[in-house]
Amino acid sequence: MSTPAPVHTAVNTPTRFAEVKGRRIAYRDLGQGVPILLCLRFRGILDSWDPAFLDALAVHHRVITFDYSGLGQSTGEPSYVRKKMAQDAIDLADALGLERFVIGGWSLGGIAAQVVTRLHPERILKTILIGTTPPGKVRFGPKPIFFERALKPVNDLDDEVVLFFHPESQKSRAAAVASHNRIAARTTDLSPAIPMPTVLKMMAETRAEDLFVDDDGYRDFLKRTDIPVLVISGDQEIVFPVENWFDLTPQTKSVHLMVFPQMGHGPQHETPQVCADLITSFIRNN
C-alpha cells in the first residue's frame, strides 16, 4: 500500500525559498484558491502568525506568508523602509507567478500592504489590513507601554498579552495563552528571531518616516480607489488606535472598517476563526 500524502497545516507546512534579484525569500504556502499574500508585523517572522488563523484562511484560499529580506530565514539587506517591504511582497508574487492576488498585512505589514496596493493596483484583488494605521498625520499615536514591551530583547507571554490582546479582559488573557500555545506547537523548521541590534538599526533607518508619511498620495488613493479594502481592528488597540480610521473612512468609496470589542492589536489571534470567516466573506462578496 502506498503511504498517504501528509496533510499540511500551518504547523507543519515546509518553508520554501524563492530566488529573487540576488536574494532568497523564505515563504510558506498553504491551501488552494484565491491567493492571499500576508505581510508581517514589527519584529515578526514566519512563526509569528497564529496557525489557527492561517489554517482557517487556507480552507478557501491559498495563503502565503514570508520573511522580509534579511530577516528570519530570508537573505539580503534587512529594512523596515515601507517601499522595500512592499517590494519583497511584489518580488515574491512575481517569483510564484501570481498575476493578481489579495494583499494583506498586520501592523507594520499593513503599511507595506497599503504601499503594494497604491503602487500596483492593477494586480490587487482586495486589500486586508489588520491592526494598522492609515497614511498621513493621525490624531492618536501608540501608547508608551507599546514601546516598553515591544523593544524588550525577548518577549514573553506576558508581553504578548499586553502587545496583542487586552490585559484587563479575562477572556482576552485566556485567548493569549491559547494563541501562544498554538504558535509554540511548531517545533522544527523555525525562523530565527530578529537580533535586537538589527531591529534598532532598522528603526533608526525609518525614524524619519514618522509611522506612515503620506509622501506618495497614499491617503488620497484610499479615498478614491475602487479596490475593496477591509480594515480589522480591536477597540483596545495600543499601537495604532482605531479612532484614526474614523477620520478617513467617511471619505472613502471602498474601505470597510470592522472593530472588535474588548480586543487589542491582534484580533486575528484572539478569534482566528471569526477573523478568517470575515476575510473569506469579504473576498467572496466584494
Tab-separated table of C-alpha atoms in Angstrom:
chain	number	residue	atom	x	y	z
A	1	MET	CA	0.000	0.000	0.000
A	2	SER	CA	1.194	3.498	-0.760
A	3	THR	CA	1.774	5.874	2.102
A	4	PRO	CA	-0.835	8.641	2.166
A	5	ALA	CA	0.469	12.114	1.436
A	6	PRO	CA	0.930	14.208	4.577
A	7	VAL	CA	-1.777	16.742	5.353
A	8	HIS	CA	-0.136	20.126	5.548
A	9	THR	CA	-1.238	22.630	8.169
A	10	ALA	CA	0.386	25.845	9.305
A	11	VAL	CA	2.247	23.870	11.972
A	12	ASN	CA	3.964	21.509	9.547
A	13	THR	CA	3.914	23.065	6.088
A	14	PRO	CA	7.525	23.302	4.873
A	15	THR	CA	9.442	26.517	4.410
A	16	ARG	CA	10.266	27.140	0.766
A	17	PHE	CA	12.606	29.629	-0.864
A	18	ALA	CA	12.255	31.921	-3.852
A	19	GLU	CA	15.377	33.240	-5.530
A	20	VAL	CA	14.712	36.860	-6.446
A	21	LYS	CA	17.162	39.530	-7.579
A	22	GLY	CA	20.158	38.093	-5.761
A	23	ARG	CA	18.413	37.279	-2.506
A	24	ARG	CA	16.405	34.379	-1.147
A	25	ILE	CA	12.934	34.984	0.297
A	26	ALA	CA	11.664	32.343	2.721
A	27	TYR	CA	7.951	31.631	2.444
A	28	ARG	CA	5.258	29.113	3.329
A	29	ASP	CA	2.402	28.183	1.040
A	30	LEU	CA	-0.795	26.638	2.368
A	31	GLY	CA	-4.167	25.809	0.816
A	32	GLN	CA	-5.731	26.401	-2.584
A	33	GLY	CA	-7.916	29.074	-4.095
A	34	VAL	CA	-7.612	32.835	-4.418
A	35	PRO	CA	-4.064	33.693	-3.267
A	36	ILE	CA	-3.589	35.840	-0.163
A	37	LEU	CA	-0.114	37.253	0.422
A	38	LEU	CA	0.363	38.311	4.074
A	39	CYS	CA	2.958	40.875	5.246
A	40	LEU	CA	4.433	40.625	8.735
A	41	ARG	CA	4.303	42.850	11.809
A	42	PHE	CA	7.171	44.649	13.536
A	43	ARG	CA	9.758	42.079	14.676
A	44	GLY	CA	7.646	39.400	13.014
A	45	ILE	CA	8.928	36.211	11.388
A	46	LEU	CA	7.187	33.333	9.649
A	47	ASP	CA	6.431	31.792	13.024
A	48	SER	CA	4.703	34.909	14.388
A	49	TRP	CA	1.353	34.051	12.765
A	50	ASP	CA	-1.214	32.047	14.732
A	51	PRO	CA	-1.539	28.685	12.929
A	52	ALA	CA	-5.273	28.570	13.631
A	53	PHE	CA	-5.789	31.804	11.695
A	54	LEU	CA	-3.731	30.583	8.727
A	55	ASP	CA	-5.443	27.185	8.698
A	56	ALA	CA	-8.888	28.785	8.786
A	57	LEU	CA	-7.981	31.075	5.879
A	58	ALA	CA	-6.486	28.176	3.930
A	59	VAL	CA	-9.805	26.297	3.838
A	60	HIS	CA	-10.847	28.536	0.939
A	61	HIS	CA	-7.645	30.301	-0.116
A	62	ARG	CA	-4.008	29.854	-0.976
A	63	VAL	CA	-2.281	31.548	1.970
A	64	ILE	CA	1.316	32.704	1.517
A	65	THR	CA	3.410	34.082	4.379
A	66	PHE	CA	7.037	35.171	4.134
A	67	ASP	CA	10.053	36.626	5.918
A	68	TYR	CA	11.168	40.074	4.753
A	69	SER	CA	14.610	40.311	3.147
A	70	GLY	CA	17.441	39.728	5.610
A	71	LEU	CA	15.070	38.642	8.397
A	72	GLY	CA	14.120	35.186	9.634
A	73	GLN	CA	15.246	32.694	7.016
A	74	SER	CA	15.426	35.214	4.157
A	75	THR	CA	18.697	36.629	2.872
A	76	GLY	CA	19.507	40.125	1.676
A	77	GLU	CA	19.640	43.504	3.382
A	78	PRO	CA	17.116	43.888	6.212
A	79	SER	CA	14.971	47.015	6.158
A	80	TYR	CA	11.715	48.359	7.550
A	81	VAL	CA	11.522	51.055	4.865
A	82	ARG	CA	7.974	50.563	3.650
A	83	LYS	CA	8.718	50.510	-0.083
A	84	LYS	CA	11.406	47.872	0.455
A	85	MET	CA	8.990	45.665	2.408
A	86	ALA	CA	6.400	46.163	-0.325
A	87	GLN	CA	8.991	45.226	-2.943
A	88	ASP	CA	9.617	41.951	-1.114
A	89	ALA	CA	5.905	41.141	-1.482
A	90	ILE	CA	5.862	42.015	-5.194
A	91	ASP	CA	9.084	40.129	-5.922
A	92	LEU	CA	7.705	37.039	-4.184
A	93	ALA	CA	4.428	37.329	-6.107
A	94	ASP	CA	6.428	37.528	-9.342
A	95	ALA	CA	8.517	34.503	-8.385
A	96	LEU	CA	5.354	32.493	-7.649
A	97	GLY	CA	3.655	33.600	-10.864
A	98	LEU	CA	0.836	35.465	-9.115
A	99	GLU	CA	-0.592	37.932	-11.603
A	100	ARG	CA	-3.419	39.101	-9.309
A	101	PHE	CA	-3.841	38.411	-5.617
A	102	VAL	CA	-5.208	39.605	-2.298
A	103	ILE	CA	-2.620	41.550	-0.313
A	104	GLY	CA	-2.845	41.597	3.457
A	105	GLY	CA	-0.781	42.763	6.365
A	106	TRP	CA	-0.726	43.035	10.130
A	107	SER	CA	0.556	46.155	11.911
A	108	LEU	CA	3.742	47.256	10.101
A	109	GLY	CA	2.772	44.743	7.431
A	110	GLY	CA	-0.471	46.642	6.944
A	111	ILE	CA	1.577	49.663	5.917
A	112	ALA	CA	3.515	47.505	3.437
A	113	ALA	CA	0.214	46.145	2.086
A	114	GLN	CA	-1.092	49.678	1.515
A	115	VAL	CA	2.077	50.555	-0.400
A	116	VAL	CA	1.692	47.464	-2.583
A	117	THR	CA	-1.935	48.416	-3.291
A	118	ARG	CA	-1.023	52.015	-4.142
A	119	LEU	CA	1.916	51.164	-6.415
A	120	HIS	CA	0.449	48.074	-8.117
A	121	PRO	CA	-3.361	48.494	-8.086
A	122	GLU	CA	-3.780	46.516	-11.309
A	123	ARG	CA	-2.565	43.389	-9.510
A	124	ILE	CA	-4.617	43.669	-6.323
A	125	LEU	CA	-7.981	41.950	-5.947
A	126	LYS	CA	-8.638	43.027	-2.354
A	127	THR	CA	-6.616	44.521	0.499
A	128	ILE	CA	-6.832	43.228	4.083
A	129	LEU	CA	-5.411	45.448	6.837
A	130	ILE	CA	-5.179	44.194	10.422
A	131	GLY	CA	-4.195	46.361	13.374
A	132	THR	CA	-2.543	49.073	11.293
A	133	THR	CA	-2.596	52.794	10.606
A	134	PRO	CA	-3.979	54.881	7.768
A	135	PRO	CA	-1.481	57.021	5.845
A	136	GLY	CA	-0.582	60.555	6.804
A	137	LYS	CA	-0.909	62.514	10.012
A	138	VAL	CA	-3.128	60.932	12.651
A	139	ARG	CA	-4.608	62.259	15.882
A	140	PHE	CA	-3.679	59.339	18.131
A	141	GLY	CA	-0.278	57.708	18.458
A	142	PRO	CA	0.933	54.475	20.071
A	143	LYS	CA	0.710	54.224	23.831
A	144	PRO	CA	4.053	54.321	25.714
A	145	ILE	CA	3.568	50.785	27.018
A	146	PHE	CA	3.827	49.506	23.448
A	147	PHE	CA	7.431	50.702	23.150
A	148	GLU	CA	8.247	49.495	26.671
A	149	ARG	CA	7.213	45.961	25.783
A	150	ALA	CA	7.940	45.811	22.031
A	151	LEU	CA	11.575	46.854	22.463
A	152	LYS	CA	12.486	44.291	25.107
A	153	PRO	CA	15.242	41.982	23.800
A	154	VAL	CA	12.995	38.940	24.262
A	155	ASN	CA	9.205	38.989	24.575
A	156	ASP	CA	7.437	36.511	26.841
A	157	LEU	CA	3.778	35.552	27.189
A	158	ASP	CA	3.073	38.489	29.493
A	159	ASP	CA	4.426	40.866	26.838
A	160	GLU	CA	2.237	39.211	24.219
A	161	VAL	CA	-0.842	39.750	26.392
A	162	VAL	CA	-0.076	43.475	26.575
A	163	LEU	CA	1.050	43.912	22.964
A	164	PHE	CA	-1.580	41.900	21.109
A	165	PHE	CA	-4.515	41.333	23.458
A	166	HIS	CA	-6.476	43.219	26.145
A	167	PRO	CA	-4.910	42.590	29.568
A	168	GLU	CA	-7.958	43.819	31.501
A	169	SER	CA	-10.185	41.140	29.968
A	170	GLN	CA	-10.011	37.641	31.413
A	171	LYS	CA	-11.340	36.253	28.129
A	172	SER	CA	-8.635	38.033	26.166
A	173	ARG	CA	-5.893	36.855	28.525
A	174	ALA	CA	-7.081	33.267	28.095
A	175	ALA	CA	-7.093	33.714	24.324
A	176	ALA	CA	-3.498	34.950	24.537
A	177	VAL	CA	-2.411	31.752	26.287
A	178	ALA	CA	-4.215	29.607	23.704
A	179	SER	CA	-2.671	31.503	20.800
A	180	HIS	CA	0.796	31.342	22.358
A	181	ASN	CA	0.487	27.577	22.706
A	182	ARG	CA	-0.707	27.151	19.118
A	183	ILE	CA	2.282	29.107	17.823
A	184	ALA	CA	4.635	27.052	20.031
A	185	ALA	CA	3.270	23.812	18.533
A	186	ARG	CA	5.616	24.219	15.571
A	187	THR	CA	8.996	22.966	16.778
A	188	THR	CA	11.035	22.403	13.605
A	189	ASP	CA	11.990	24.440	10.557
A	190	LEU	CA	11.635	27.648	12.538
A	191	SER	CA	12.701	31.130	11.518
A	192	PRO	CA	15.256	32.670	13.886
A	193	ALA	CA	14.237	35.690	15.916
A	194	ILE	CA	15.416	39.065	14.658
A	195	PRO	CA	18.506	40.176	16.626
A	196	MET	CA	17.935	43.330	18.656
A	197	PRO	CA	20.812	45.245	17.009
A	198	THR	CA	19.144	44.616	13.644
A	199	VAL	CA	15.803	45.855	14.993
A	200	LEU	CA	17.386	49.055	16.311
A	201	LYS	CA	19.287	49.635	13.075
A	202	MET	CA	16.114	49.287	11.012
A	203	MET	CA	14.235	51.589	13.375
A	204	ALA	CA	16.944	54.243	13.022
A	205	GLU	CA	16.691	53.953	9.244
A	206	THR	CA	12.941	54.565	9.303
A	207	ARG	CA	12.692	57.025	12.202
A	208	ALA	CA	12.246	59.964	9.844
A	209	GLU	CA	9.254	58.274	8.254
A	210	ASP	CA	7.056	59.019	11.298
A	211	LEU	CA	4.983	55.829	11.003
A	212	PHE	CA	3.358	56.320	7.587
A	213	VAL	CA	4.261	59.639	5.990
A	214	ASP	CA	1.918	60.386	3.102
A	215	ASP	CA	4.658	61.168	0.598
A	216	ASP	CA	3.192	59.364	-2.404
A	217	GLY	CA	-0.536	60.104	-2.339
A	218	TYR	CA	-1.448	57.107	-0.206
A	219	ARG	CA	-4.281	58.813	1.659
A	220	ASP	CA	-5.876	60.259	-1.474
A	221	PHE	CA	-5.533	56.852	-3.104
A	222	LEU	CA	-7.552	55.251	-0.308
A	223	LYS	CA	-10.218	57.903	-0.771
A	224	ARG	CA	-10.678	57.277	-4.492
A	225	THR	CA	-9.755	53.636	-5.093
A	226	ASP	CA	-12.396	51.103	-6.088
A	227	ILE	CA	-10.293	48.228	-4.715
A	228	PRO	CA	-12.194	46.779	-1.735
A	229	VAL	CA	-10.224	47.344	1.459
A	230	LEU	CA	-11.074	45.640	4.754
A	231	VAL	CA	-9.647	47.155	7.946
A	232	ILE	CA	-9.816	44.942	11.055
A	233	SER	CA	-9.003	46.469	14.438
A	234	GLY	CA	-9.621	45.999	18.138
A	235	ASP	CA	-11.168	48.815	20.158
A	236	GLN	CA	-8.385	48.396	22.760
A	237	GLU	CA	-5.598	48.802	20.187
A	238	ILE	CA	-2.438	50.240	21.821
A	239	VAL	CA	-0.255	50.553	18.718
A	240	PHE	CA	-2.440	52.065	16.011
A	241	PRO	CA	-5.642	53.337	17.667
A	242	VAL	CA	-8.684	52.555	15.551
A	243	GLU	CA	-10.015	56.091	16.062
A	244	ASN	CA	-7.530	57.260	13.421
A	245	TRP	CA	-9.564	55.405	10.782
A	246	PHE	CA	-12.749	57.263	11.780
A	247	ASP	CA	-11.374	60.449	10.212
A	248	LEU	CA	-10.732	58.734	6.879
A	249	THR	CA	-13.372	56.095	6.214
A	250	PRO	CA	-16.297	58.531	5.654
A	251	GLN	CA	-14.312	59.993	2.758
A	252	THR	CA	-13.684	56.658	1.013
A	253	LYS	CA	-15.656	54.601	-1.503
A	254	SER	CA	-14.427	51.099	-0.781
A	255	VAL	CA	-12.835	50.993	2.687
A	256	HIS	CA	-14.740	48.819	5.173
A	257	LEU	CA	-13.894	49.054	8.883
A	258	MET	CA	-14.623	46.234	11.330
A	259	VAL	CA	-13.926	46.937	15.011
A	260	PHE	CA	-13.771	44.072	17.514
A	261	PRO	CA	-14.803	44.981	21.074
A	262	GLN	CA	-12.515	44.270	24.029
A	263	MET	CA	-9.655	43.225	21.745
A	264	GLY	CA	-6.214	44.661	21.159
A	265	HIS	CA	-3.590	44.659	18.425
A	266	GLY	CA	-4.076	41.055	17.285
A	267	PRO	CA	-7.781	40.215	16.839
A	268	GLN	CA	-6.895	37.501	14.313
A	269	HIS	CA	-5.029	35.690	17.101
A	270	GLU	CA	-7.776	36.185	19.670
A	271	THR	CA	-10.616	34.975	17.414
A	272	PRO	CA	-8.838	33.307	14.477
A	273	GLN	CA	-11.896	31.561	13.044
A	274	VAL	CA	-14.093	34.652	13.235
A	275	CYS	CA	-11.461	36.833	11.545
A	276	ALA	CA	-10.809	34.227	8.866
A	277	ASP	CA	-14.541	33.880	8.194
A	278	LEU	CA	-14.852	37.668	7.947
A	279	ILE	CA	-11.978	37.875	5.466
A	280	THR	CA	-13.325	34.962	3.432
A	281	SER	CA	-16.757	36.555	3.218
A	282	PHE	CA	-15.242	39.911	2.274
A	283	ILE	CA	-13.176	38.396	-0.532
A	284	ARG	CA	-16.133	36.415	-1.826
A	285	ASN	CA	-18.760	39.164	-1.709
A	286	ASN	CA	-16.950	42.420	-2.538
